[in-house]
Coordinates of C-alpha atoms in Angstrom, one line a residue:
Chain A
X1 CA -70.2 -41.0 -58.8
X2 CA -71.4 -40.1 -55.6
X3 CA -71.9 -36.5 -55.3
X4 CA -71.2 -36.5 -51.0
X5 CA -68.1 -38.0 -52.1
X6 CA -66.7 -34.0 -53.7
X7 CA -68.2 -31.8 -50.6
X8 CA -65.3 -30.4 -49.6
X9 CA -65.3 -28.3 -52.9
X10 CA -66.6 -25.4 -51.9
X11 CA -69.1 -23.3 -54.8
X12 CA -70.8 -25.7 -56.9
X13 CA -71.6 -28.8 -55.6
X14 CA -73.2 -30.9 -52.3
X15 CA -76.3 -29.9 -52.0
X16 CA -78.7 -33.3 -52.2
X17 CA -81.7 -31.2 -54.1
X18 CA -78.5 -30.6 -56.9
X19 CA -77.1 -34.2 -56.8
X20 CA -77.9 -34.4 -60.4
X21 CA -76.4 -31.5 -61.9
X22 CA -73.4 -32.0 -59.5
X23 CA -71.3 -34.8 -62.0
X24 CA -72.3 -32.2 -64.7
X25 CA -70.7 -29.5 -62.8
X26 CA -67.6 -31.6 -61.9
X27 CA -67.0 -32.4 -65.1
X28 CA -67.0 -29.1 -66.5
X29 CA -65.1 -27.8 -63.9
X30 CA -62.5 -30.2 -64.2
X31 CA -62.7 -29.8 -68.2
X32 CA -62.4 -25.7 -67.8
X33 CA -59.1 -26.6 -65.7
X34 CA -57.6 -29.0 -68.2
X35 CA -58.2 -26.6 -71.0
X36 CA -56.7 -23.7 -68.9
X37 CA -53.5 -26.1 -68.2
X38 CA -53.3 -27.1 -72.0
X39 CA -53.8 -24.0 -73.6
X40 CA -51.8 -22.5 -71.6
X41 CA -48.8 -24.9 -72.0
X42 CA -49.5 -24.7 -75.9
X43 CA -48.7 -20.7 -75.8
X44 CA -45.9 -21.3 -73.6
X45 CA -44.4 -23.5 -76.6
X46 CA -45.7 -21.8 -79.5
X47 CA -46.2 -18.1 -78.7
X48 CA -43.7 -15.5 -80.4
X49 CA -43.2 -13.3 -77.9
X50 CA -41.2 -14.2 -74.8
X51 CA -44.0 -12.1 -72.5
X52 CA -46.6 -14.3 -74.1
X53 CA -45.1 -17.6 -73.9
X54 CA -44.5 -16.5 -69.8
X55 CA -48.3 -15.4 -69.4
X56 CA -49.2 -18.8 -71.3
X57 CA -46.9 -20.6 -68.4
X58 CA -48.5 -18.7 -65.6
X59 CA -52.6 -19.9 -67.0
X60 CA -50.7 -23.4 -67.0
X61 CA -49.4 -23.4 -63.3
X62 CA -52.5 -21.1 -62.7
X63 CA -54.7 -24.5 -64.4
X64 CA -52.2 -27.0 -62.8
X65 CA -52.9 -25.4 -58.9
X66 CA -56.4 -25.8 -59.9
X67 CA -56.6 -29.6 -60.7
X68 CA -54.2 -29.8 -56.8
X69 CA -57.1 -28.0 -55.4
X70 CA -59.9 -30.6 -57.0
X71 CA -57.6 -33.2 -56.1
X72 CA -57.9 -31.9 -52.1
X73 CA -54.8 -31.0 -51.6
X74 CA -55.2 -26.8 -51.3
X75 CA -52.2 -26.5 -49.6
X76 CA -50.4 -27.4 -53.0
X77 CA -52.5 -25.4 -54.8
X78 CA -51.8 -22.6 -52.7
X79 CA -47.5 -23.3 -52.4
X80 CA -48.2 -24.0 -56.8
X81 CA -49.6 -20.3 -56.9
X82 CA -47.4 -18.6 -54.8
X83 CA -44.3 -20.2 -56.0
X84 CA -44.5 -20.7 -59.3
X85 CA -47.3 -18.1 -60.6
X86 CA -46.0 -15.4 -57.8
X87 CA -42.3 -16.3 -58.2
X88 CA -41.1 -18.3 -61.1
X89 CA -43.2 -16.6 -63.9
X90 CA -42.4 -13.0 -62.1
X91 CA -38.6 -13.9 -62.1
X92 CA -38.9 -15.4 -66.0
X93 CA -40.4 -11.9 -66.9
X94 CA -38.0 -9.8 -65.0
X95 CA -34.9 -11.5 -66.6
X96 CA -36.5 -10.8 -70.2
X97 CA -37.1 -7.7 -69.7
X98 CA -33.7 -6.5 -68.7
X99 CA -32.6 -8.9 -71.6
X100 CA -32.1 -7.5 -75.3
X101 CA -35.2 -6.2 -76.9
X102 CA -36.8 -9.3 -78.9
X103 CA -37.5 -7.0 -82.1
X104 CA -34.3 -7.6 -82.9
X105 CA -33.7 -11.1 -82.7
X106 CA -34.2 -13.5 -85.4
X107 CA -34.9 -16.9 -84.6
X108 CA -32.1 -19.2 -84.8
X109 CA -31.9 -22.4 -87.1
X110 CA -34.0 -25.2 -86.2
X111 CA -32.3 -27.7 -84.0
X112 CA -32.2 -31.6 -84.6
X113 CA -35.6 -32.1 -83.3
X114 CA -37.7 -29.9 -85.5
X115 CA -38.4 -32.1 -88.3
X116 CA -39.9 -36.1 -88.3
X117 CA -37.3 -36.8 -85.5
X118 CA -39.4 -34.4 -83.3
X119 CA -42.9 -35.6 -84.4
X120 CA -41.5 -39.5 -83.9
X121 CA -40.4 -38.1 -80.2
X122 CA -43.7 -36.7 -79.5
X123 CA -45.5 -39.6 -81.1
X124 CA -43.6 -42.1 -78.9
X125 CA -44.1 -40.0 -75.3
X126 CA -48.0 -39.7 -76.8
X127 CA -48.4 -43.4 -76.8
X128 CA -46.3 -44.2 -73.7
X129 CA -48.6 -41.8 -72.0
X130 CA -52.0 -43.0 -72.8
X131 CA -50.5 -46.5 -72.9
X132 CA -49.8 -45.6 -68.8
X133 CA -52.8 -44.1 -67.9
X134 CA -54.7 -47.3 -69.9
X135 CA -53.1 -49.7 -67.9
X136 CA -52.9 -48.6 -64.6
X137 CA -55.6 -49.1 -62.0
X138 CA -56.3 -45.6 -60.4
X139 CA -57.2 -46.5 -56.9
X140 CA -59.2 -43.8 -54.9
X141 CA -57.3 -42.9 -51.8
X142 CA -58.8 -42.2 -48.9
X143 CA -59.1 -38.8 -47.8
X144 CA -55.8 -38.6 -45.0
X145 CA -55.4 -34.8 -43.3
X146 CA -56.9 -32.9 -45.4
X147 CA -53.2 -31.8 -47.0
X148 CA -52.7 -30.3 -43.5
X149 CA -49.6 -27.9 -42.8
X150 CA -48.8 -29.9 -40.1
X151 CA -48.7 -33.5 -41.7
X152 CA -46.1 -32.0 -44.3
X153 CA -44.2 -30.4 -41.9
X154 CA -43.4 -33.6 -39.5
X155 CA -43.0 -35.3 -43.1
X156 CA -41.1 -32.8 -44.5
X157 CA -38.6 -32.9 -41.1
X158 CA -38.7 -36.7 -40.5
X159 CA -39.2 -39.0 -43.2
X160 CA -37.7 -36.5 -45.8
X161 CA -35.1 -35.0 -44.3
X162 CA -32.8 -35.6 -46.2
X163 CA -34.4 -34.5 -49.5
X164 CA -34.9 -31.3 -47.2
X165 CA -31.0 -30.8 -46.5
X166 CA -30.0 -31.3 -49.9
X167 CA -32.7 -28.8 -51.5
X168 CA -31.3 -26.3 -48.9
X169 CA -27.6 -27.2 -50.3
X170 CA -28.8 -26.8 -54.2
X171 CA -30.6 -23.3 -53.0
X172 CA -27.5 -22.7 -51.0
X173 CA -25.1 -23.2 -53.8
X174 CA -27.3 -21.3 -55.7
X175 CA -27.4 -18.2 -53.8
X176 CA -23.3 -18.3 -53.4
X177 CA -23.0 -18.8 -57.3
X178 CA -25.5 -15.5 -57.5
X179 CA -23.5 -13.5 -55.4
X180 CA -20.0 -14.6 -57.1
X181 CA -21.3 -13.4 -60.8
X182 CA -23.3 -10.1 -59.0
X183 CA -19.8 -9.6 -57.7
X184 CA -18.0 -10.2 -61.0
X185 CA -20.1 -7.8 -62.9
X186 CA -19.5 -4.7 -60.2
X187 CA -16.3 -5.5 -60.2
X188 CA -15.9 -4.3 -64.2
Chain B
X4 CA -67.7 -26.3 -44.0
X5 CA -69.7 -26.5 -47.3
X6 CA -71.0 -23.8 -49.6
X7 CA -74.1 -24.3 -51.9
X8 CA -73.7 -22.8 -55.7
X9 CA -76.0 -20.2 -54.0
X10 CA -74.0 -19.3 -51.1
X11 CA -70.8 -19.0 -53.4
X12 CA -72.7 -16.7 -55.4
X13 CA -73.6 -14.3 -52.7
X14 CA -70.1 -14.5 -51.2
X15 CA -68.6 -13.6 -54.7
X16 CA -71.2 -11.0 -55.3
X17 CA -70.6 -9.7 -51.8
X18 CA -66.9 -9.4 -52.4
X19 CA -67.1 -7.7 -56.2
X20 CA -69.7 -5.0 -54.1
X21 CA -67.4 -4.2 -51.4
X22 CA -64.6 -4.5 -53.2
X23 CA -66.4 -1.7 -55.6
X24 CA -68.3 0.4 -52.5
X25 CA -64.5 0.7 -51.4
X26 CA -62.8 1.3 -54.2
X27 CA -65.1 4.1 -54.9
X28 CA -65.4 6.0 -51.6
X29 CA -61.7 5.2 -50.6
X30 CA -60.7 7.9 -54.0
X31 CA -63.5 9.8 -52.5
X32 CA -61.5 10.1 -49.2
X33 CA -58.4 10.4 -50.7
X34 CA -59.6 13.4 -52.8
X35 CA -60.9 15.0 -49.8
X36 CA -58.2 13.9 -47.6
X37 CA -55.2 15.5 -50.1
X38 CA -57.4 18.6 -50.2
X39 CA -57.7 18.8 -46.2
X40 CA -53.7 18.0 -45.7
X41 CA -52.6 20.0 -48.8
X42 CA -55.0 23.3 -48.0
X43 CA -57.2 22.7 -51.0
X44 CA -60.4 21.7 -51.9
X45 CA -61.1 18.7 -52.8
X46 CA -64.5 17.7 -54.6
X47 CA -66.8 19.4 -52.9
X48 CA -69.3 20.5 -55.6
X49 CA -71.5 17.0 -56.5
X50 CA -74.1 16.4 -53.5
X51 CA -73.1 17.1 -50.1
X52 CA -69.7 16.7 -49.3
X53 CA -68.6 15.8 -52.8
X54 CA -70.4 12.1 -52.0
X55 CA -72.0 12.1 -55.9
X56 CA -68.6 12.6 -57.3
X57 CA -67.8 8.7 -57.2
X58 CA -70.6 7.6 -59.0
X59 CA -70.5 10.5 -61.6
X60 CA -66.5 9.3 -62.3
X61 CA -67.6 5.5 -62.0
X62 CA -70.2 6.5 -65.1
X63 CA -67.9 8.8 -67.1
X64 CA -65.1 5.7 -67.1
X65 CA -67.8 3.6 -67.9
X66 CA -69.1 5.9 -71.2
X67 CA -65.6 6.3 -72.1
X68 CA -64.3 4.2 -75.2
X69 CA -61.9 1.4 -74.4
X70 CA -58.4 2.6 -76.8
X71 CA -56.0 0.3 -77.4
X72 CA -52.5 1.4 -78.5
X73 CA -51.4 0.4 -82.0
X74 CA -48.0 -0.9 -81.0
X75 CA -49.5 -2.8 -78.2
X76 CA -50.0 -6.4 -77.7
X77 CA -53.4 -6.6 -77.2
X78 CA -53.9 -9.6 -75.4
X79 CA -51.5 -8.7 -72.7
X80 CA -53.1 -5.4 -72.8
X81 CA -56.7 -6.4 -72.3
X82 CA -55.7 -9.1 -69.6
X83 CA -53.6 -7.3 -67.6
X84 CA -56.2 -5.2 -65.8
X85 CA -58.6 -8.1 -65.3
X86 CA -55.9 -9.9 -63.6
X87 CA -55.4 -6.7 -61.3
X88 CA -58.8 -6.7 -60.4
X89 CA -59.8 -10.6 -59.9
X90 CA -56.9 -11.5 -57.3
X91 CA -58.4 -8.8 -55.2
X92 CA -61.7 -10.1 -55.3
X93 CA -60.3 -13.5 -54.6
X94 CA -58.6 -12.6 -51.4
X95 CA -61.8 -11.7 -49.7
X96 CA -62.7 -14.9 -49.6
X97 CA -61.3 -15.7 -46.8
X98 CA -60.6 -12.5 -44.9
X99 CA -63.1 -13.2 -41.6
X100 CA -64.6 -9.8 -41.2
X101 CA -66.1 -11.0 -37.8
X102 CA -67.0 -14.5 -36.5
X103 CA -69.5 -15.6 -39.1
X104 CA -69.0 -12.9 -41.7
X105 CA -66.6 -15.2 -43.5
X106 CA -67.2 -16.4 -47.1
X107 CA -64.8 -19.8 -47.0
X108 CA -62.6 -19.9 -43.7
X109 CA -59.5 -22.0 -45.2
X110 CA -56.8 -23.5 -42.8
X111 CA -54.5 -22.1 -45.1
X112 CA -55.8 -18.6 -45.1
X113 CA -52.8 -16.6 -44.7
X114 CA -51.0 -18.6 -47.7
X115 CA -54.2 -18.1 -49.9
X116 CA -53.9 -14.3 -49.7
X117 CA -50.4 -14.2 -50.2
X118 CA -50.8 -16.4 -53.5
X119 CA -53.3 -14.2 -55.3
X120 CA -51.2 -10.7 -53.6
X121 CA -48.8 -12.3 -55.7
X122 CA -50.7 -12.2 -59.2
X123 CA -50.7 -8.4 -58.9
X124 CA -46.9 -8.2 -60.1
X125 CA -47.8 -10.4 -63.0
X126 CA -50.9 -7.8 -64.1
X127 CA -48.5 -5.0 -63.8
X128 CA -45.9 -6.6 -65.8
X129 CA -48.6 -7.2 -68.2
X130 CA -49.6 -3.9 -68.3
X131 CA -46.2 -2.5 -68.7
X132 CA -45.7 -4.4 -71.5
X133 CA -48.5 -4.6 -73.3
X134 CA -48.8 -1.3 -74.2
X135 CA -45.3 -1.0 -75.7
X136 CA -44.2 2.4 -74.0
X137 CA -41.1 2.6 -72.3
X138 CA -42.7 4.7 -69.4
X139 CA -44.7 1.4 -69.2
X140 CA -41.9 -1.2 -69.1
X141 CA -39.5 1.0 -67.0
X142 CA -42.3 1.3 -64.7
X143 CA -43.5 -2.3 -64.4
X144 CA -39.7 -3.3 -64.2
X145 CA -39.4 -1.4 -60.8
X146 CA -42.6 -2.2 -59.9
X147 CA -41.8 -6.0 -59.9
X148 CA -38.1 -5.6 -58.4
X149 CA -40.5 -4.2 -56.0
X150 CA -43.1 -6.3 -55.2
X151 CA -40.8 -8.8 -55.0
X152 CA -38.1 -7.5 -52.8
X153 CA -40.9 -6.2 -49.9
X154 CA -42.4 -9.7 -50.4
X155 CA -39.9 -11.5 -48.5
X156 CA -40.0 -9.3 -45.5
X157 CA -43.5 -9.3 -45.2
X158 CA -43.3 -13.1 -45.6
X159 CA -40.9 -13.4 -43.3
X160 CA -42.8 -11.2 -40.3
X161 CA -46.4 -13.5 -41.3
X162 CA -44.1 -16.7 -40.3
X163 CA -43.5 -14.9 -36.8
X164 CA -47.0 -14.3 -36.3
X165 CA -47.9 -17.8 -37.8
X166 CA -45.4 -19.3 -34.9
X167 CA -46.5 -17.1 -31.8
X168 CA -50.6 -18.4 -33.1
X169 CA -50.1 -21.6 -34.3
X170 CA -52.3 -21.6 -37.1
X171 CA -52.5 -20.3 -40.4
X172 CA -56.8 -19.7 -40.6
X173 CA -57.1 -16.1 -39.9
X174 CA -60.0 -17.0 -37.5
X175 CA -58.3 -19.3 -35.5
X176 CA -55.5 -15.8 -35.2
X177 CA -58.2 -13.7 -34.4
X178 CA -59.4 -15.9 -31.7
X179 CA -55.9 -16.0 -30.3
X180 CA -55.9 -12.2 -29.7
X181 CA -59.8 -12.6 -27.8
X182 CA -60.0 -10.3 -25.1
X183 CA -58.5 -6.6 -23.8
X184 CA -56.0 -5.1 -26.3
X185 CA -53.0 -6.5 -24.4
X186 CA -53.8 -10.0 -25.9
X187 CA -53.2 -8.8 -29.1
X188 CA -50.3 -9.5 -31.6
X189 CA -49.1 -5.8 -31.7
X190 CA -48.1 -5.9 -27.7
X191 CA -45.4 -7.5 -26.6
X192 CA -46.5 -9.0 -23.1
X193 CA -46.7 -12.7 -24.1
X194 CA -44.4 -13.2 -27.7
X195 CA -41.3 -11.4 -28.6
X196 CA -41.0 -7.4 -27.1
X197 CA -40.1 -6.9 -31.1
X198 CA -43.8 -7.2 -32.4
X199 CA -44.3 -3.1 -32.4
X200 CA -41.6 -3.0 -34.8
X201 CA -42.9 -6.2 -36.7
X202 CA -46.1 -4.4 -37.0
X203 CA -44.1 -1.2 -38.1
X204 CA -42.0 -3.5 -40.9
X205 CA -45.3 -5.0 -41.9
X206 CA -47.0 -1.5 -42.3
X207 CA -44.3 -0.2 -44.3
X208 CA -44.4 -3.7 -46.8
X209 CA -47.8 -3.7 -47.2
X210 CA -47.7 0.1 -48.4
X211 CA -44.8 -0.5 -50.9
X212 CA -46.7 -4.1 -52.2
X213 CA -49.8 -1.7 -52.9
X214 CA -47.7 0.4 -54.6
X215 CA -48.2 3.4 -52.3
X216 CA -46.6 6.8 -51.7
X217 CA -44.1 7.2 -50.8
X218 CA -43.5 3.9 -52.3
X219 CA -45.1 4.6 -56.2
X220 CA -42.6 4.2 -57.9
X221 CA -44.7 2.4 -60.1
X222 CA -46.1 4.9 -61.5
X223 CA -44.5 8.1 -60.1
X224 CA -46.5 10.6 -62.1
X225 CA -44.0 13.4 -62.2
X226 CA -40.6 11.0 -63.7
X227 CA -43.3 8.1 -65.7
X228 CA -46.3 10.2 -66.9
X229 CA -48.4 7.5 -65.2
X230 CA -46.1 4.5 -65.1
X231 CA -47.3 1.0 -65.9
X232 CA -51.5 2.6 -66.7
X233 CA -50.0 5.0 -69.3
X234 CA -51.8 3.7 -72.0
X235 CA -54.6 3.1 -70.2
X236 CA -58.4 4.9 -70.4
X237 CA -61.6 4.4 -69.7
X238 CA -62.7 1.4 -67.4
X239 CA -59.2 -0.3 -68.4
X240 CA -57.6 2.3 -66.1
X241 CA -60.6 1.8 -63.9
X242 CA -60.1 -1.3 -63.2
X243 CA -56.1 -0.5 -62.0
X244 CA -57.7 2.0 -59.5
X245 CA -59.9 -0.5 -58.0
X246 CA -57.7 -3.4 -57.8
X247 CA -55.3 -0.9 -56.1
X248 CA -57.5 0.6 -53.3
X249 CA -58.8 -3.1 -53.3
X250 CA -55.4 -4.5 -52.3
X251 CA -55.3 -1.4 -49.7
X252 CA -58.1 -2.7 -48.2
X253 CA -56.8 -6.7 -48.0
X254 CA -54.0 -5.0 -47.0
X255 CA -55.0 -3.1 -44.0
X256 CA -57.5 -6.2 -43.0
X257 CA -54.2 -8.5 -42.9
X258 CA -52.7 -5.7 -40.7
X259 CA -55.8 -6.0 -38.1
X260 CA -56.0 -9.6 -38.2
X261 CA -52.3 -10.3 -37.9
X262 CA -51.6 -7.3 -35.2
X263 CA -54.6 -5.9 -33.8
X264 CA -56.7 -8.5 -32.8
X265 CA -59.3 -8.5 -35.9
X266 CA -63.1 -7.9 -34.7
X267 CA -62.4 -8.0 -31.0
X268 CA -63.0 -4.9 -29.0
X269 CA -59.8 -3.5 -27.2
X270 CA -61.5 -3.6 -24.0
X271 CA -63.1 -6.5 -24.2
X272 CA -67.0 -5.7 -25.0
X273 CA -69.2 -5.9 -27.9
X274 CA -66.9 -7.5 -30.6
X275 CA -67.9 -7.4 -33.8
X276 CA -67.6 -6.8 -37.5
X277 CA -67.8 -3.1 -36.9
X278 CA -64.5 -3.4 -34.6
X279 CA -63.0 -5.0 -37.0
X280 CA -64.2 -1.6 -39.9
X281 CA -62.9 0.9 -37.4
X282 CA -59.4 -0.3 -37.0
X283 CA -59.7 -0.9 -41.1
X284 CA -60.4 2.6 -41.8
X285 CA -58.3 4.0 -39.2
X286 CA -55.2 2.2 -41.0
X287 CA -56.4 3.1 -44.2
X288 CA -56.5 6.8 -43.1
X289 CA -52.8 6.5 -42.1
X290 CA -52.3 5.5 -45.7
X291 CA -53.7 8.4 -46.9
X292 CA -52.6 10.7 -44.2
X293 CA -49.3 9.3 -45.7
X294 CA -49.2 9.7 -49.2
X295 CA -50.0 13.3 -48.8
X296 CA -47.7 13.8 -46.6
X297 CA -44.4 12.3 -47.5
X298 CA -42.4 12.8 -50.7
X299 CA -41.8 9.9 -53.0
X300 CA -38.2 7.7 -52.5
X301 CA -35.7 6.8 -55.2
X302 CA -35.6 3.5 -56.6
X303 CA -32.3 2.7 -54.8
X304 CA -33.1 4.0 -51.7
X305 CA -36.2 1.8 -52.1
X306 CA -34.4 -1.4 -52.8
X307 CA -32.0 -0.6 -50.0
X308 CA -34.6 -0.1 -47.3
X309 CA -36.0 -3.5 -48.3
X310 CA -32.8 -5.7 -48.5
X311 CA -30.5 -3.6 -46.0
X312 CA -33.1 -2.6 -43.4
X313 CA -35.8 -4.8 -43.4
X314 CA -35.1 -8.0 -44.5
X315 CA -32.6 -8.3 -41.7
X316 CA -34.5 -7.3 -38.9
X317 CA -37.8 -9.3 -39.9
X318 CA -34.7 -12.4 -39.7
X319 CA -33.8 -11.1 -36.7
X320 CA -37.0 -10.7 -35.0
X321 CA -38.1 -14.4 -36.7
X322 CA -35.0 -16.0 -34.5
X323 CA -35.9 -14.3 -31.3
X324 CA -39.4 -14.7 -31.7
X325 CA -38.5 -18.7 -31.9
X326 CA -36.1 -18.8 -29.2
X327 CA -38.5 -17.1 -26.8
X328 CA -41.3 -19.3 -27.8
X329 CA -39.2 -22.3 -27.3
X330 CA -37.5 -20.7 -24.1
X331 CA -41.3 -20.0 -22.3

């Protein structure tokens, strides 16, 4: 691989007198994100505690923004990190927190797919997965706008407008259907 | 742009340093400060001035052992002052403290520092909750309801800059404002005649998302013993402090790039970094001047003057701010 080819990553890599630690470097870098992303998911899963599992789901979006910003797109990264590490895990902590104390609870009884069902499940998605990523051709793009503000804007407001208008319906029903139960409860 | 592994070691060594030089002279000031508003001394006893007394507290947190709760949960508990501090260090990245003093100049600059200003809520939920004290998880519950409710206004007032300068690189918003003071962001002459209050509404958000008086309610010592740092010694506690005045300092830089024209000189001559460190520390002074001045709010009244108050007048001065821009 070419190292010119990753010099818009800024830290580690481009100069020619490093061009042969630079796949190295890449590599690890990308490995340190996939492990962050992984491990993280896994505690999200598997962790006890509700506050761990959402720390385990912010190192996964925290590792997922990472691999947008290797990819070249930073503005993703950035919108990953601010919406889903800076909003969504902060939201998922707040509600636990004003939820029942998790001493108390006992965990319920395992649901349909906790036995061989659920390892056949995850077996099956397994294989279609690396079945997929075998046998499909990964074309290198060529580098467009530099995930530019702008670009995703006029996209955002032309070509997808209507995807626009209708996420601004769901957010819009959402806010509505908030302040009908906030309502209900003051009510009492 | 492209940084060597060299270069991105100097810029990340550079930010940990100032971030630390700061962190330590800012309590330094604050000490001396409280003492000169509150008619007391402050420290005044190691070297001249009090100027040792940083170091000597830097070295006693340092020295002092790291104790962990036995309740606690101690990976949360470990974590969550690291991910006070790192955020911090992130931001100043990409703050340009003059034309070429910038580490990384992104296009997306403004975003960037929001995303990792939003990571501090997650390291005082942490924090709270790790240690397993209720002072600790009342504490990081209002401090989230907080961080999150003074977000939006903030947010809200960085789009109308982001429209009037059409860009989101902070250098490309300083070199908007080139020139006397009356090209800046902060007077009205050429954008909306609101932008005195926008700086206002972003002055008071940025003190309530660094957790200031009178916005601590974090960790308002006299109802929380120490709120969400409770539990917290030695360099643990340490870390909270720097990460805090850190996120002062990111804060008051956003303030001078958004408002005040950044490194430019107000009349025009000699801009330069050290433009850019006066107006800094000038804003950081009306944070302290501030906190020592001005009793703490409630909780409610907090929540109010974020949702009733400011909120609707950062929308309000958003629309006008676009109709003008579309009208001239």
């Amino acid at each position: 691989m070419n190292p010119a080819e990753w010099s818009w990553l800024p830290g580690v890599l481009t100069a020619n007198d490093l061009s042969g630690y630079a796949d190295t470097a890449v590599g690890i870098i990308f490995l340190i994100m996939v492990a962050t992303t992984v491990i993280g998911g896994i505690i999200a899963c598997s962790a006890e505690r509700l506050v761990r599992a959402v720390a385990g789901l912010a190192a996964c979006f925290i590792g997922v923004a990472a691999i947008y910003y290797y990819l070249n797109s930073p503005f993703v990264a950035i919108m990953q990190m601010l919406i889903y590490v800076g909003a969504v895990c902060i939201v998922i902590a707040f509600a636990i927190m004003l939820a029942t104390p998790e001493d108390n609870k006992k965990p319920g009884p395992p649901g349909p797919l906790s036995g061989p069902l659920g390892l056949i499940t995850a077996a099956l998605a397994t294989f279609g997965m690396i079945g997929l990523a075998l046998n499909t051709m990964f074309k290198v793009h060529p580098k467009i706008n530099m995930g530019a503000v702008k670009t995703i804007g006029v996209e955002l407001l032309t070509t997808h407008s209507m995807v626009f208008e209708l996420i601004s319906m769901v957010l819009l029903i959402a806010i509505i259907g908030s302040l009908v139960i906030g309502r209900h409860g003051r009510s009492k | 742009m492209s940084l060597t592994i060299f270069n991105a070691l100097v810029a990340v060594v550079a930010a940990i340093a100032f971030a630390a030089l700061n962190a330590a002279y800012l309590v330094w000031a604050e000490r001396r400060g409280a003492g000169r508003i509150q008619r007391r001394p402050g420290p005044n006893v190691n070297g001249p001035l009090g100027l040792l007394q940083p170091p000597a507290d830097g070295l006693k947190l340092m020295a002092k052992q790291l104790t962990i709760p036995g309740g606690a949960d101690k990976a949360l508990f470990v974590v969550a002052p690291v991910l006070a501090m790192v955020p911090a260090i992130m931001s100043f990245v990409t703050i340009p403290f003059s034309d070429t003093i910038v580490a990384h100049s992104m296009n997306i600059g403004v975003l960037m520092l929001f995303a990792f200003a939003s990571l501090g809520g997650l390291a005082i939920l942490f924090a709270g909750w790790g240690s397993r004290n209720k002072y600790g998880v009342m504490a990081s519950v209002r401090a989230v309801s907080q961080s999150i409710s003074y977000e939006i206004p903030m947010l809200i007032t960085v789009i109308t800059i982001v429209m009037i300068t059409g860009t989101m690189n902070l250098k490309d918003m300083v070199a908007a404002q080139a020139g006397g003071f009356w090209n800046w962001n902060f007077f009205p002459s050429f954008s909306s005649p609101l932008m005195p209050i926008s700086f206002l509404l972003f002055f008071v958000c940025t003190l309530a998302e660094t957790n200031r008086a009178p916005f601590d309610l974090g960790e308002a010592e006299s109802e929380l013993v120490a709120g969400f740092h409770t539990e917290y010694g030695s360099m643990g506690f340490g870390l909270f402090f720097m990460g805090e005045y850190a996120n002062i300092v990111i804060g008051t830089s956003l303030m001078t790039i958004l408002f005040l024209g950044g490194w430019n000189c107000p009349f025009g001559l000699y801009p330069g970094v050290w433009w850019f460190l006066i107006k800094v520390y000038l804003l950081i002074f009306s944070f302290i001047w501030i906190r020592w001045t001005f009793p703490r709010t409630t909780i409610y009244g907090l929540l109010n003057l974020s949702w009733k108050i400011l909120i609707p007048i950062s929308l309000f001065n958003l629309l006008l701010t676009a109709g003008l821009l579309k009208v001239f």
